[in-house]
Amino acid sequence: MSGNDDQIAYWNGPIGEKWARFQTVMDANLSEASDAALALAAPKAGERVLDIGCGAGTTSRALAAMVGPSGRVTAVDVSRPLLTQARSAAVPANLEFLEADASVQAFGADHDLLFSRFGVMFFDVPAAAFAHLRGALKPGGRLAFVCWRPAAQNEWVSLPLEVAMRFVPPQPPADPHAPGPFAFADPERLRGILAKAGFKDIAITPFDGHMNLGTSPADAAFQVVNLGPTARLLHDADDDTRAKVEAAVREMFAGRQKDGEAIRPAIACWLVAAKA
């Protein structure tokens, strides 16, 4: 058993199954951040890469194409539903999907790059996890990932949560450093974690973009209510409450929409780079 057991159970339950079903939607939603993270990582032909928290494998396939036949990508996730989705299409010869907890899994120290798109914020003891992962890098190997800035700066979270809070009992203050999407929102804390893990040349750069939720307020409301932090808030809510929240979020998006244009709430991320 590892300290990440709660997260492993969570991503192997209904949430993991739901994210797997909506892979195409989520890939579209996260495309701007994905492109920015891949550009930061800049994998080269022939390199060996670890994709940490690879989910349904979209970034893994992109990395495999970038390193080419002479390179190798090992894509790691704890979620069996997401990995099942990742393996549902033909897997390139230079790509392997591995169901494992990356914070404790034994890897050879022969990797050029550690990469992650929103997959490294869930470790129970992050400094220890990153120290372990650093051991998978060659001397001078690179770390590159994207993670979320504070929830208040991310409209895809803050807008529906503000609506949903009207329908649920008051919530106790959340631990800002607990494993979860916004665990690395504080850049100085993140810098300290990486330094403690032995990384150097740490660069943390803000990235601002948008999440394209389509032109339908109903579809947009369904997405944010069923995936992400709003879904977590409503985890124990009854069906009536969920329906009321979704209707109110739909109305909120409709009120913000202009002339049928795409609904594009802001996203705010950190692009993080470091060396072993």
Coordinates of C-alpha atoms in Angstrom, one line a residue:
M1 CA 0.0 0.0 0.0
S2 CA 1.2 3.5 -0.8
G3 CA 0.3 6.9 0.6
N4 CA -1.5 7.6 -2.7
D5 CA -4.2 4.9 -2.1
D6 CA -7.0 7.4 -1.9
Q7 CA -6.1 8.9 -5.2
I8 CA -5.7 5.4 -6.8
A9 CA -9.1 4.4 -5.6
Y10 CA -10.7 7.7 -6.8
W11 CA -9.3 7.3 -10.3
N12 CA -10.2 3.7 -10.6
G13 CA -13.9 4.4 -9.7
P14 CA -16.7 6.2 -11.4
I15 CA -14.6 9.4 -12.0
G16 CA -11.9 7.5 -13.9
E17 CA -14.6 5.7 -16.0
K18 CA -16.3 9.1 -16.7
W19 CA -13.0 10.7 -17.8
A20 CA -12.3 7.7 -20.1
R21 CA -15.7 8.1 -21.7
F22 CA -15.2 11.8 -22.3
Q23 CA -11.5 11.6 -23.5
T24 CA -12.2 13.4 -26.8
V25 CA -14.0 16.2 -25.0
M26 CA -11.3 16.6 -22.4
D27 CA -8.5 16.5 -25.0
A28 CA -10.2 19.4 -26.8
N29 CA -10.7 21.3 -23.6
L30 CA -7.0 21.0 -22.6
S31 CA -5.5 21.4 -26.1
E32 CA -4.0 24.9 -25.5
A33 CA -2.3 23.7 -22.3
S34 CA -1.2 20.5 -23.9
D35 CA 0.4 22.3 -26.8
A36 CA 2.2 24.7 -24.5
A37 CA 3.5 21.8 -22.3
L38 CA 4.8 19.8 -25.3
A39 CA 6.5 22.8 -26.7
L40 CA 8.2 23.4 -23.4
A41 CA 9.3 19.8 -23.2
A42 CA 10.6 19.8 -26.8
P43 CA 11.4 16.0 -27.0
K44 CA 14.0 15.1 -29.5
A45 CA 14.3 12.2 -31.9
G46 CA 15.7 9.1 -30.1
E47 CA 15.0 10.3 -26.5
R48 CA 13.5 8.2 -23.8
V49 CA 10.5 9.8 -22.1
L50 CA 8.3 9.1 -19.0
D51 CA 4.8 10.5 -19.3
I52 CA 3.5 10.7 -15.7
G53 CA -0.2 10.6 -15.1
C54 CA -0.7 9.9 -18.8
G55 CA -4.5 9.4 -18.5
A56 CA -6.0 8.2 -21.8
G57 CA -2.7 8.6 -23.6
T58 CA -3.1 11.6 -25.9
T59 CA 0.1 13.3 -24.8
S60 CA 1.8 9.9 -24.8
R61 CA 1.1 9.4 -28.4
A62 CA 2.2 13.0 -29.3
L63 CA 5.5 12.3 -27.4
A64 CA 6.0 9.0 -29.2
A65 CA 5.6 10.7 -32.6
M66 CA 8.1 13.4 -31.6
V67 CA 10.8 11.0 -30.4
G68 CA 10.3 8.8 -33.4
P69 CA 11.1 5.1 -33.9
S70 CA 14.5 5.4 -32.3
G71 CA 13.0 6.9 -29.2
R72 CA 10.8 5.4 -26.4
V73 CA 7.9 6.6 -24.3
T74 CA 6.7 4.9 -21.1
A75 CA 3.3 6.3 -20.2
V76 CA 2.3 5.7 -16.6
D77 CA -1.0 6.1 -14.8
V78 CA -2.8 4.6 -11.8
S79 CA -6.2 4.5 -13.5
R80 CA -7.2 1.3 -15.2
P81 CA -10.2 2.8 -16.9
L82 CA -8.1 5.5 -18.5
L83 CA -5.4 3.1 -19.5
T84 CA -8.0 0.8 -21.1
Q85 CA -9.1 3.8 -23.2
A86 CA -5.5 4.6 -24.0
R87 CA -4.9 1.0 -25.3
S88 CA -8.2 0.9 -27.3
A89 CA -6.5 2.1 -30.5
A90 CA -3.3 0.7 -32.0
V91 CA -0.3 1.5 -29.8
P92 CA 2.9 2.5 -31.6
A93 CA 5.9 0.2 -31.2
N94 CA 7.8 2.9 -29.3
L95 CA 5.1 3.5 -26.7
E96 CA 4.2 1.4 -23.6
F97 CA 1.3 2.0 -21.3
L98 CA 2.0 1.0 -17.7
E99 CA -0.5 0.8 -14.8
A100 CA 1.6 1.9 -11.8
D101 CA 2.1 4.5 -9.1
A102 CA 4.9 6.6 -10.6
S103 CA 5.9 7.8 -7.1
V104 CA 7.2 4.3 -6.1
Q105 CA 7.5 2.4 -9.4
A106 CA 11.1 1.3 -10.2
F107 CA 12.3 2.9 -13.4
G108 CA 15.7 2.6 -15.1
A109 CA 17.9 5.8 -14.8
D110 CA 18.1 6.1 -18.5
H111 CA 15.4 8.7 -19.3
D112 CA 16.0 12.0 -21.0
L113 CA 12.7 13.6 -20.1
L114 CA 10.0 13.4 -17.4
F115 CA 6.7 14.9 -18.8
S116 CA 3.3 15.5 -17.4
R117 CA 0.1 17.2 -18.4
F118 CA -1.8 17.8 -15.1
G119 CA -0.7 14.5 -13.7
V120 CA 1.8 15.3 -10.9
M121 CA -0.4 17.2 -8.4
F122 CA -1.9 14.1 -6.7
F123 CA 1.1 12.7 -4.8
D124 CA 0.6 12.3 -1.0
V125 CA 4.3 13.3 -0.3
P126 CA 5.3 15.3 -3.4
A127 CA 9.0 15.9 -2.5
A128 CA 9.6 12.2 -2.0
A129 CA 7.7 11.4 -5.2
F130 CA 9.7 13.9 -7.3
A131 CA 13.0 12.7 -5.7
H132 CA 12.1 9.2 -6.8
L133 CA 11.2 10.3 -10.3
R134 CA 14.5 12.3 -10.6
G135 CA 16.2 9.0 -10.2
A136 CA 14.8 7.9 -13.5
L137 CA 16.6 10.7 -15.3
K138 CA 20.0 10.6 -16.8
P139 CA 22.4 13.2 -15.4
G140 CA 21.2 16.5 -16.8
G141 CA 17.9 15.1 -17.8
R142 CA 14.8 17.3 -18.0
L143 CA 11.5 17.7 -16.2
A144 CA 8.7 19.5 -18.0
F145 CA 5.1 19.7 -16.9
V146 CA 2.0 21.9 -16.7
C147 CA -0.1 22.3 -13.6
W148 CA -2.9 24.6 -12.4
R149 CA -2.6 28.0 -10.9
P150 CA -5.1 28.9 -8.1
A151 CA -8.7 27.9 -8.7
A152 CA -9.8 31.6 -8.4
Q153 CA -7.8 32.3 -11.6
N154 CA -9.4 29.5 -13.5
E155 CA -12.9 30.4 -14.7
W156 CA -13.7 26.8 -15.8
V157 CA -13.6 26.1 -12.0
S158 CA -14.5 29.3 -10.3
L159 CA -17.6 30.1 -12.3
P160 CA -19.5 26.7 -11.9
L161 CA -18.3 26.3 -8.3
E162 CA -19.7 29.7 -7.4
V163 CA -23.1 28.6 -8.7
A164 CA -22.9 25.1 -7.2
M165 CA -22.2 26.4 -3.7
R166 CA -25.7 27.9 -3.6
F167 CA -27.1 24.4 -3.6
V168 CA -24.9 22.5 -1.1
P169 CA -24.2 22.9 2.6
P170 CA -21.3 25.2 3.6
Q171 CA -18.0 23.4 3.0
P172 CA -15.1 23.4 5.4
P173 CA -12.0 25.2 4.1
A174 CA -10.0 22.9 1.9
D175 CA -6.3 22.2 2.6
P176 CA -4.6 24.1 -0.3
H177 CA -1.7 21.7 -0.2
A178 CA -3.7 18.5 -0.2
P179 CA -3.3 16.2 -3.2
G180 CA -5.6 17.5 -5.9
P181 CA -5.7 19.7 -9.0
F182 CA -4.5 22.9 -7.3
A183 CA -1.9 21.4 -4.9
F184 CA 0.9 23.3 -6.8
A185 CA -1.0 26.6 -7.2
D186 CA 1.6 28.3 -5.0
P187 CA 4.7 28.6 -7.1
E188 CA 7.1 29.1 -4.2
R189 CA 5.9 26.0 -2.5
L190 CA 6.3 24.1 -5.8
R191 CA 9.8 25.5 -6.3
G192 CA 10.7 24.3 -2.8
I193 CA 9.3 20.8 -3.4
L194 CA 11.4 20.5 -6.6
A195 CA 14.5 21.9 -5.0
K196 CA 14.1 19.5 -2.0
A197 CA 13.8 16.6 -4.5
G198 CA 17.1 17.6 -6.0
F199 CA 16.1 19.4 -9.2
K200 CA 18.0 22.5 -10.3
D201 CA 17.5 25.3 -12.9
I202 CA 13.8 25.4 -11.9
A203 CA 11.7 27.7 -14.0
I204 CA 8.0 28.3 -13.3
T205 CA 6.2 30.4 -15.9
P206 CA 2.6 31.5 -16.1
F207 CA 0.5 30.4 -19.0
D208 CA -2.9 31.9 -19.7
G209 CA -5.4 30.4 -22.2
H210 CA -9.0 29.2 -22.6
M211 CA -11.0 26.0 -22.3
N212 CA -13.2 25.6 -25.3
L213 CA -16.5 24.1 -24.0
G214 CA -18.4 24.4 -27.4
T215 CA -21.3 26.6 -28.3
S216 CA -24.0 24.8 -26.3
P217 CA -24.6 26.1 -22.8
A218 CA -26.2 22.7 -21.9
D219 CA -23.1 20.8 -23.1
A220 CA -20.8 23.2 -21.3
A221 CA -22.7 22.9 -18.1
F222 CA -22.7 19.1 -18.4
Q223 CA -19.0 19.0 -18.8
V224 CA -18.0 21.2 -15.8
V225 CA -20.6 19.6 -13.5
N226 CA -19.6 16.1 -14.3
L227 CA -15.8 16.5 -14.6
G228 CA -13.4 18.3 -12.4
P229 CA -13.7 20.1 -9.1
T230 CA -17.5 20.8 -9.4
A231 CA -18.0 17.0 -9.8
R232 CA -16.0 16.5 -6.6
L233 CA -18.1 19.0 -4.7
L234 CA -21.3 17.2 -5.8
H235 CA -19.9 13.7 -5.2
D236 CA -22.4 13.0 -2.4
A237 CA -25.2 15.2 -3.7
D238 CA -28.6 13.6 -4.7
D239 CA -29.9 13.6 -8.2
D240 CA -32.2 16.5 -7.6
T241 CA -29.4 18.7 -6.4
R242 CA -27.2 17.7 -9.3
A243 CA -30.0 18.6 -11.7
K244 CA -30.5 22.0 -10.1
V245 CA -26.8 22.8 -10.2
E246 CA -26.5 21.8 -13.8
A247 CA -29.6 23.9 -14.8
A248 CA -28.2 26.9 -12.9
V249 CA -24.7 26.5 -14.5
R250 CA -26.4 26.2 -17.9
E251 CA -28.2 29.5 -17.3
M252 CA -24.9 31.1 -16.1
F253 CA -23.1 30.1 -19.3
A254 CA -26.0 31.2 -21.5
G255 CA -25.9 34.6 -19.8
R256 CA -22.2 35.0 -20.6
Q257 CA -22.4 33.8 -24.1
K258 CA -22.3 36.3 -26.9
D259 CA -24.1 35.7 -30.2
G260 CA -23.7 32.0 -30.1
E261 CA -20.0 32.1 -29.9
A262 CA -18.0 29.3 -28.2
I263 CA -18.0 29.3 -24.4
R264 CA -14.4 29.7 -23.5
P265 CA -13.7 30.2 -19.8
A266 CA -10.1 31.2 -18.9
I267 CA -7.5 28.7 -17.8
A268 CA -4.4 29.7 -15.7
C269 CA -1.5 27.3 -15.5
W270 CA 2.1 27.0 -14.5
L271 CA 4.6 25.7 -17.1
V272 CA 7.4 24.1 -15.1
A273 CA 10.9 23.1 -16.3
A274 CA 13.9 21.8 -14.3
K275 CA 16.9 19.6 -14.7
A276 CA 18.2 16.7 -12.7

